[in-house]
Amino acid sequence: MVEALGVAVVGFGWMGRVHTRAYARVRHHYPLLPLRPELVTVAEEVPGRAEEAAAQFGFASATRDWREVAADPRVRAVSVTAPNFLHREIGVAMAEAGKHLWVEKPVGLTARDARAVADAAARAGVQGAVGFNYRSAPAVETARELVAAGEIGAVTHVRIRLFSDYAAHPESALTWRYERERGGSGVLGDLASHGADLARFLIGPITAVTADTAVFVPERARPAAATAGHARAPGGAPGRVENEDYVGCLLRFACGARGVLEASRVAVGEQNSYGFEVHGTRGAVSWDFRRMNELGVCRGTAYQDQPVSTVFAGPADGEFAAFQPGAANAMGYDDLKVIEAYRFLRSVAEGTPHGATLRDAVRSAVVLEAMARSARHGTWVTVEEP
């Protein structure tokens, strides 16, 4: 028997739309899921946006006040897709109200924020998921299996990159993303949080980091009205950018491997250039998000001049079979969010975590704070596993 589960979405920018579409599609791809998400309500403070979302996507109600969601007995699970500085307050309140949580990364501005939400969920006995979507790509999950099985030997070093140009234009609006108080640690929380999670997901715990950061676009134009996404504000009064455009970091892993993590939101010529290369004593695996369904694999016993094969993701890889019947049929970004929705709802149904959890958000945030400390002091910083 399939049970209805009332869900709400708090914050309806682009990511709120992605979560909503994932809820709508999840049973198409996972028909045996014992829960059927029902869109109960949407909360968004920008006037008219919640009502538009309800009309377009079929939410039963709309509100400008997320506190009404916490008090709504129809709602049992909540997607928190509001700006970062609201994650802690909303997440803790929803958990204390007994709502299961699917929170977009980085779950607040600090490790303390992420820990507060995770602890609140644990006390309330509710499930908590975090939006580390790139680890859900079938090719990435296969890469992890190859590494864990020793197919490339002992891991020696890994390189992870997250380059984007979304903030490269000098007329980009000075939104909350560029303020320390509301946006937190800039590109660290926005992109490097994914990199820290991927590093741990693929290789294991990080024990020490040394990092450098920079702001390359020091001023941006203040917008005259509410904005969405990465809007521009030509002619607006200039304001100072308070957080990082770029981070470069060296990593040390508990297994003895070394790593490089680099992220930029102002990389002209790079559009969502995210990926990794993992090298071992007998081979390597590599992945590029822009070719999401391909994995570069090098393994064997030749060592020198050993060839690299392109392997196409197929039904045996991760959750691929829920979307496509044969290898090399393409999956896309929104499909990764459907996988997240499935694992979140499965966690609710079974009472056991599946996929990235709020504790994973804490682990990532601890690494990011170590990077920030290292950049301030110019030293190696030890990472304490939370």
XYZ file of N, CA and C in Angstrom, residues 35-208:
522
model
N 5.984 5.580 -0.543
C 5.456 6.895 -0.232
C 5.137 7.652 -1.514
N 4.034 8.382 -1.501
C 3.665 9.236 -2.629
C 3.696 10.683 -2.155
N 4.695 11.479 -2.569
C 4.746 12.867 -2.120
C 3.586 13.685 -2.679
N 2.952 14.445 -1.806
C 1.876 15.346 -2.201
C 2.297 16.776 -1.885
N 2.199 17.664 -2.861
C 2.637 19.046 -2.702
C 1.600 19.822 -1.904
N 1.885 20.004 -0.609
C 0.919 20.632 0.297
C 1.011 22.150 0.260
N 2.220 22.680 0.445
C 2.348 24.138 0.492
C 3.741 24.574 0.077
N 3.824 25.819 -0.380
C 5.087 26.431 -0.775
C 5.201 27.772 -0.071
N 6.395 28.068 0.457
C 6.633 29.328 1.152
C 7.729 30.114 0.441
N 7.458 31.372 0.182
C 8.421 32.259 -0.472
C 8.066 33.697 -0.109
N 9.041 34.455 0.408
C 8.754 35.802 0.899
C 8.596 36.836 -0.194
N 9.122 36.598 -1.400
C 8.962 37.553 -2.494
C 7.490 37.607 -2.883
N 6.875 38.784 -2.864
C 5.441 38.878 -3.135
C 5.031 38.238 -4.462
N 4.016 37.399 -4.410
C 3.453 36.773 -5.605
C 4.134 35.501 -6.064
N 5.380 35.257 -5.614
C 6.123 34.116 -6.135
C 5.536 32.793 -5.649
N 5.119 32.719 -4.392
C 4.538 31.473 -3.869
C 3.230 31.150 -4.575
N 2.423 32.168 -4.814
C 1.150 31.949 -5.497
C 1.369 31.461 -6.929
N 2.369 32.028 -7.589
C 2.702 31.572 -8.943
C 3.161 30.125 -8.923
N 3.957 29.765 -7.928
C 4.433 28.388 -7.812
C 3.278 27.425 -7.585
N 2.332 27.823 -6.732
C 1.180 26.958 -6.459
C 0.362 26.747 -7.722
N 0.160 27.818 -8.488
C -0.633 27.707 -9.711
C 0.066 26.855 -10.761
N 1.389 26.982 -10.861
C 2.116 26.245 -11.893
C 2.326 24.780 -11.542
N 2.661 24.502 -10.270
C 3.070 23.148 -9.894
C 2.017 22.363 -9.118
N 0.966 23.029 -8.674
C -0.120 22.303 -8.042
C -0.045 22.177 -6.535
N 0.704 23.054 -5.867
C 0.662 23.072 -4.414
C -0.758 23.414 -3.961
N -1.186 22.782 -2.869
C -2.542 23.034 -2.372
C -2.685 24.428 -1.772
N -1.573 25.003 -1.280
C -1.635 26.326 -0.669
C -0.295 27.020 -0.823
N -0.280 28.317 -0.510
C 0.930 29.124 -0.624
C 0.972 30.124 0.520
N 2.189 30.485 0.926
C 2.365 31.439 2.008
C 3.670 32.202 1.836
N 3.740 33.389 2.432
C 4.996 34.135 2.448
C 5.790 33.861 3.721
N 5.197 33.180 4.689
C 5.813 32.962 5.993
C 6.110 31.480 6.201
N 7.400 31.123 6.243
C 7.766 29.723 6.396
C 7.315 29.151 7.738
N 7.065 30.004 8.726
C 6.617 29.521 10.036
C 5.261 28.845 9.946
N 4.461 29.244 8.982
C 3.176 28.573 8.777
C 3.383 27.127 8.324
N 4.469 26.871 7.624
C 4.780 25.510 7.197
C 5.102 24.644 8.411
N 5.896 25.191 9.345
C 6.257 24.436 10.544
C 5.025 24.067 11.358
N 4.028 24.930 11.327
C 2.820 24.696 12.125
C 1.754 23.896 11.385
N 1.975 23.587 10.128
C 0.957 22.929 9.298
C 0.972 21.421 9.534
N -0.090 20.845 10.103
C -0.094 19.399 10.383
C -0.132 18.536 9.127
N -0.469 19.137 7.986
C -0.509 18.354 6.742
C 0.901 18.034 6.248
N 1.882 18.834 6.668
C 3.251 18.722 6.156
C 4.057 17.773 7.039
N 4.637 16.758 6.411
C 5.494 15.808 7.142
C 6.950 15.879 6.700
N 7.202 16.453 5.540
C 8.569 16.569 5.031
C 8.724 17.918 4.334
N 9.914 18.519 4.477
C 10.144 19.872 3.966
C 11.455 19.936 3.195
N 11.417 20.562 2.024
C 12.632 20.934 1.303
C 12.981 22.367 1.688
N 14.192 22.568 2.189
C 14.657 23.903 2.554
C 15.579 24.388 1.451
N 15.059 25.258 0.603
C 15.805 25.769 -0.546
C 15.874 27.291 -0.507
N 15.779 27.847 0.690
C 15.908 29.285 0.906
C 17.389 29.667 0.895
N 17.703 30.978 0.917
C 19.110 31.402 0.979
C 19.839 30.820 2.184
N 21.154 30.691 2.061
C 21.975 29.987 3.052
C 21.796 30.488 4.479
N 21.667 31.803 4.659
C 21.626 32.348 6.010
C 20.349 31.973 6.761
N 19.362 31.440 6.052
C 18.116 31.014 6.688
C 18.081 29.520 7.006
N 19.060 28.771 6.515
C 19.011 27.319 6.653
C 18.937 26.863 8.104
N 19.756 27.479 8.961
C 19.767 27.018 10.355
C 18.428 27.271 11.032
N 17.931 28.496 10.952
C 16.686 28.823 11.640
C 15.531 27.967 11.133
N 15.416 27.871 9.815
C 14.314 27.098 9.245
C 14.494 25.611 9.541
N 15.706 25.096 9.325
C 15.955 23.668 9.524
C 15.674 23.227 10.951
N 16.166 23.982 11.933
C 15.945 23.619 13.336
C 14.454 23.671 13.664
N 13.778 24.723 13.198
C 12.346 24.857 13.487
C 11.544 23.709 12.877
N 11.868 23.333 11.651
C 11.136 22.245 11.005
C 11.392 20.918 11.716
N 12.636 20.659 12.092
C 12.946 19.423 12.812
C 12.206 19.381 14.140
N 12.213 20.488 14.866
C 11.526 20.523 16.159
C 10.013 20.364 16.004
N 9.508 20.703 14.828
C 8.087 20.495 14.544
C 7.805 19.084 14.034
N 8.839 18.243 13.986
C 8.662 16.860 13.575
C 8.655 16.634 12.081
N 9.201 17.583 11.303
C 9.226 17.450 9.844
C 10.566 16.844 9.399
N 10.508 15.894 8.503
C 11.723 15.386 7.866
C 12.286 16.471 6.955
N 13.624 16.485 6.798
C 14.296 17.607 6.138
C 15.135 17.178 4.948
N 14.968 17.883 3.846
C 15.881 17.800 2.704
C 16.385 19.224 2.491
N 17.630 19.488 2.910
C 18.175 20.839 2.933
C 19.254 20.972 1.865
N 19.197 22.070 1.124
C 20.266 22.308 0.159
C 21.559 22.670 0.883
N 22.670 22.246 0.272
C 23.963 22.596 0.855
C 24.127 24.109 0.784
N 24.912 24.714 1.686
C 25.788 24.070 2.660
C 25.181 23.910 4.047
N 23.843 24.007 4.190
C 23.132 23.886 5.470
C 23.636 24.946 6.457
N 23.439 26.190 6.071
C 23.842 27.295 6.928
C 25.156 27.904 6.498
N 25.652 28.809 7.327
C 26.859 29.550 6.997
C 28.113 28.963 7.610
N 27.965 28.107 8.628
C 29.112 27.588 9.373
C 28.895 26.123 9.718
N 29.965 25.493 10.179
C 29.830 24.123 10.674
C 28.911 24.082 11.887
N 28.942 25.128 12.680
C 28.044 25.199 13.835
C 26.585 25.202 13.403
N 26.287 25.932 12.324
C 24.919 25.939 11.793
C 24.506 24.546 11.337
N 25.370 23.902 10.544
C 25.052 22.566 10.025
C 24.869 21.578 11.165
N 25.723 21.682 12.177
C 25.627 20.772 13.323
C 24.328 21.009 14.095
N 23.906 22.270 14.205
C 22.667 22.575 14.922
C 21.468 21.928 14.236
N 21.439 21.972 12.907
C 20.331 21.358 12.172
C 20.390 19.839 12.297
N 21.579 19.270 12.139
C 21.735 17.820 12.254
C 21.350 17.337 13.652
N 21.767 18.074 14.678
C 21.446 17.679 16.050
C 19.939 17.788 16.319
N 19.316 18.838 15.784
C 17.876 18.996 15.966
C 17.114 17.853 15.311
N 17.553 17.458 14.121
C 16.909 16.332 13.438
C 17.089 15.042 14.220
N 18.295 14.832 14.777
C 18.542 13.615 15.554
C 17.681 13.583 16.814
N 17.575 14.718 17.504
C 16.751 14.767 18.716
C 15.288 14.491 18.405
N 14.830 15.005 17.275
C 13.416 14.852 16.915
C 13.121 13.491 16.288
N 14.168 12.753 15.945
C 13.966 11.458 15.304
C 13.458 11.547 13.883
N 13.827 12.643 13.187
C 13.408 12.798 11.791
C 14.609 12.566 10.878
N 14.329 12.241 9.651
C 15.377 12.014 8.670
C 15.843 13.343 8.086
N 17.155 13.424 7.776
C 17.715 14.638 7.201
C 18.633 14.331 6.040
N 18.375 14.971 4.902
C 19.196 14.794 3.703
C 19.771 16.139 3.303
N 20.895 16.113 2.590
C 21.533 17.340 2.106
C 21.797 17.209 0.613
N 21.737 18.357 -0.091
C 21.788 18.336 -1.552
C 23.151 18.228 -2.185
N 23.917 17.218 -1.823
C 25.179 16.950 -2.516
C 24.886 16.064 -3.719
N 24.397 16.678 -4.790
C 23.851 15.913 -5.905
C 24.906 15.231 -6.765
N 26.126 15.775 -6.850
C 27.088 15.212 -7.796
C 27.528 13.804 -7.398
N 27.518 13.497 -6.104
C 27.869 12.139 -5.689
C 26.834 11.115 -6.165
N 25.618 11.579 -6.577
C 24.571 10.662 -7.018
C 24.673 10.265 -8.478
N 25.570 10.905 -9.240
C 25.737 10.520 -10.651
C 26.186 9.066 -10.723
N 25.532 8.235 -11.535
C 25.911 6.818 -11.612
C 27.392 6.596 -11.885
N 27.999 7.399 -12.761
C 29.423 7.224 -13.060
C 30.276 7.523 -11.835
N 29.863 8.503 -11.016
C 30.618 8.828 -9.803
C 30.524 7.679 -8.802
N 29.342 7.095 -8.666
C 29.200 5.973 -7.747
C 30.028 4.778 -8.202
N 30.125 4.587 -9.514
C 30.971 3.515 -10.030
C 32.450 3.819 -9.777
N 32.837 5.093 -9.925
C 34.218 5.478 -9.629
C 34.557 5.145 -8.181
N 33.637 5.452 -7.292
C 33.878 5.142 -5.875
C 34.056 3.642 -5.662
N 33.234 2.835 -6.331
C 33.342 1.381 -6.199
C 34.683 0.874 -6.724
N 35.135 1.420 -7.848
C 36.423 1.008 -8.410
C 37.567 1.339 -7.457
N 37.511 2.537 -6.873
C 38.550 2.934 -5.924
C 38.527 2.023 -4.700
N 37.327 1.798 -4.144
C 37.195 0.985 -2.930
C 37.637 -0.457 -3.167
N 37.422 -0.958 -4.384
C 37.783 -2.347 -4.702
C 39.257 -2.512 -5.031
N 40.013 -1.420 -5.043
C 41.436 -1.501 -5.345
C 41.754 -1.654 -6.810
N 40.788 -1.331 -7.683
C 40.996 -1.521 -9.123
C 42.097 -0.625 -9.675
N 42.367 0.513 -9.004
C 43.454 1.385 -9.480
C 44.636 1.349 -8.504
N 44.651 0.352 -7.640
C 45.702 0.248 -6.644
C 45.429 1.171 -5.469
N 46.462 1.457 -4.697
C 46.332 2.399 -3.588
C 46.276 3.816 -4.145
N 45.336 4.612 -3.660
C 45.191 5.984 -4.154
C 46.408 6.809 -3.745
N 46.976 7.517 -4.715
C 48.125 8.386 -4.436
C 47.721 9.850 -4.376
N 46.919 10.297 -5.346
C 46.494 11.694 -5.316
C 45.220 11.890 -6.120
N 44.494 12.951 -5.769
C 43.231 13.274 -6.412
C 43.194 14.769 -6.702
N 42.590 15.127 -7.816
C 42.383 16.536 -8.146
C 40.890 16.751 -8.386
N 40.332 17.741 -7.708
C 38.911 18.055 -7.837
C 38.780 19.514 -8.234
N 37.998 19.784 -9.271
C 37.823 21.160 -9.734
C 36.330 21.487 -9.799
N 36.010 22.733 -9.470
C 34.653 23.251 -9.602
C 34.766 24.686 -10.094
N 34.768 24.837 -11.422
C 34.943 26.138 -12.052
C 33.633 26.569 -12.709
N 33.241 27.806 -12.461
C 32.035 28.349 -13.083
C 32.236 29.828 -13.363
N 31.407 30.357 -14.263
C 31.506 31.781 -14.612
C 30.272 32.559 -14.190
N 29.443 32.009 -13.306
C 28.175 32.655 -12.987
C 28.351 34.026 -12.338
N 29.503 34.276 -11.725
C 29.755 35.556 -11.078
C 30.830 36.366 -11.800
N 31.168 35.979 -13.013
C 32.282 36.624 -13.704
C 31.932 38.003 -14.262
N 30.668 38.250 -14.587
C 30.307 39.528 -15.202
C 30.401 40.655 -14.173
N 31.064 41.747 -14.512
C 31.230 42.844 -13.545
C 29.921 43.519 -13.153
N 28.845 43.317 -13.939
C 27.552 43.901 -13.597
C 26.651 42.937 -12.822
N 27.198 41.796 -12.383
C 26.407 40.875 -11.571
C 25.893 41.587 -10.321
N 24.629 41.341 -9.992
C 24.008 42.038 -8.868
C 24.645 41.629 -7.544
N 24.794 42.597 -6.657
C 25.330 42.350 -5.324
C 24.199 41.771 -4.460
N 23.960 40.480 -4.605
C 22.915 39.802 -3.839
C 23.492 39.294 -2.522
N 22.663 38.580 -1.754
C 23.093 38.007 -0.478
C 24.282 37.080 -0.633
N 24.473 36.512 -1.822
C 25.567 35.562 -2.015
C 26.943 36.189 -1.765
N 27.046 37.502 -1.920
C 28.350 38.167 -1.834
C 28.571 38.865 -0.496
N 27.653 38.659 0.451
C 27.765 39.251 1.773
C 28.187 38.183 2.782
N 29.113 38.507 3.647
C 29.583 37.549 4.637
C 28.463 37.145 5.594
N 27.641 38.112 6.019
C 26.607 37.831 7.012
C 25.516 36.928 6.479
N 25.170 37.060 5.195
C 24.076 36.261 4.630
C 24.552 35.165 3.687
N 25.681 35.368 3.028
C 26.181 34.385 2.074
C 27.261 33.482 2.631
N 27.820 33.860 3.801
C 28.864 33.042 4.397
C 30.160 33.120 3.623
N 30.746 31.960 3.351
C 32.113 31.896 2.831
C 32.206 31.857 1.310
N 31.313 32.523 0.615
C 31.433 32.682 -0.825
C 31.532 31.371 -1.584
N 32.535 31.282 -2.444
C 32.670 30.098 -3.291
C 32.974 28.840 -2.481
N 33.465 28.999 -1.256
C 33.701 27.815 -0.427
C 32.383 27.101 -0.148
N 31.394 27.843 0.346
C 30.121 27.214 0.641
C 29.347 26.838 -0.605
N 29.478 27.644 -1.670
C 28.676 27.422 -2.863
C 29.181 26.253 -3.701
N 30.481 26.208 -3.984
C 31.034 25.168 -4.858
C 31.991 24.218 -4.140
N 32.901 24.775 -3.336
C 33.884 23.912 -2.683
C 33.235 22.943 -1.696
N 32.025 23.261 -1.218
C 31.313 22.312 -0.352
C 31.067 21.000 -1.086
N 30.715 21.091 -2.367
C 30.575 19.878 -3.186
C 31.919 19.164 -3.306
N 32.981 19.941 -3.498
C 34.295 19.329 -3.653
C 34.749 18.599 -2.408
N 34.525 19.207 -1.234
C 34.886 18.540 0.018
C 34.095 17.254 0.189
N 32.807 17.288 -0.188
C 31.993 16.073 -0.069
C 32.470 15.007 -1.045
N 32.752 15.394 -2.289
C 33.232 14.415 -3.266
C 34.552 13.796 -2.834
N 35.445 14.615 -2.272
C 36.742 14.099 -1.836
C 36.556 13.014 -0.783
N 35.708 13.287 0.185
C 35.484 12.305 1.246
C 34.727 11.093 0.714
N 33.759 11.325 -0.163
C 32.957 10.241 -0.737
C 33.831 9.280 -1.530
N 34.786 9.810 -2.267
C 35.628 8.986 -3.131
C 36.817 8.361 -2.407
N 37.450 9.134 -1.515
C 38.745 8.735 -0.969
C 38.685 8.423 0.518
N 37.882 9.178 1.266
C 37.824 8.989 2.709
C 38.105 10.275 3.451
N 38.241 10.213 4.775
C 38.399 11.421 5.584
C 39.622 12.247 5.207
N 39.451 13.577 5.290
C 40.527 14.535 5.074
C 41.105 14.895 6.435
N 42.418 14.865 6.564
C 43.040 15.110 7.867
C 43.690 16.476 7.999
N 44.075 17.108 6.882
C 44.726 18.415 6.961
C 44.591 19.138 5.625
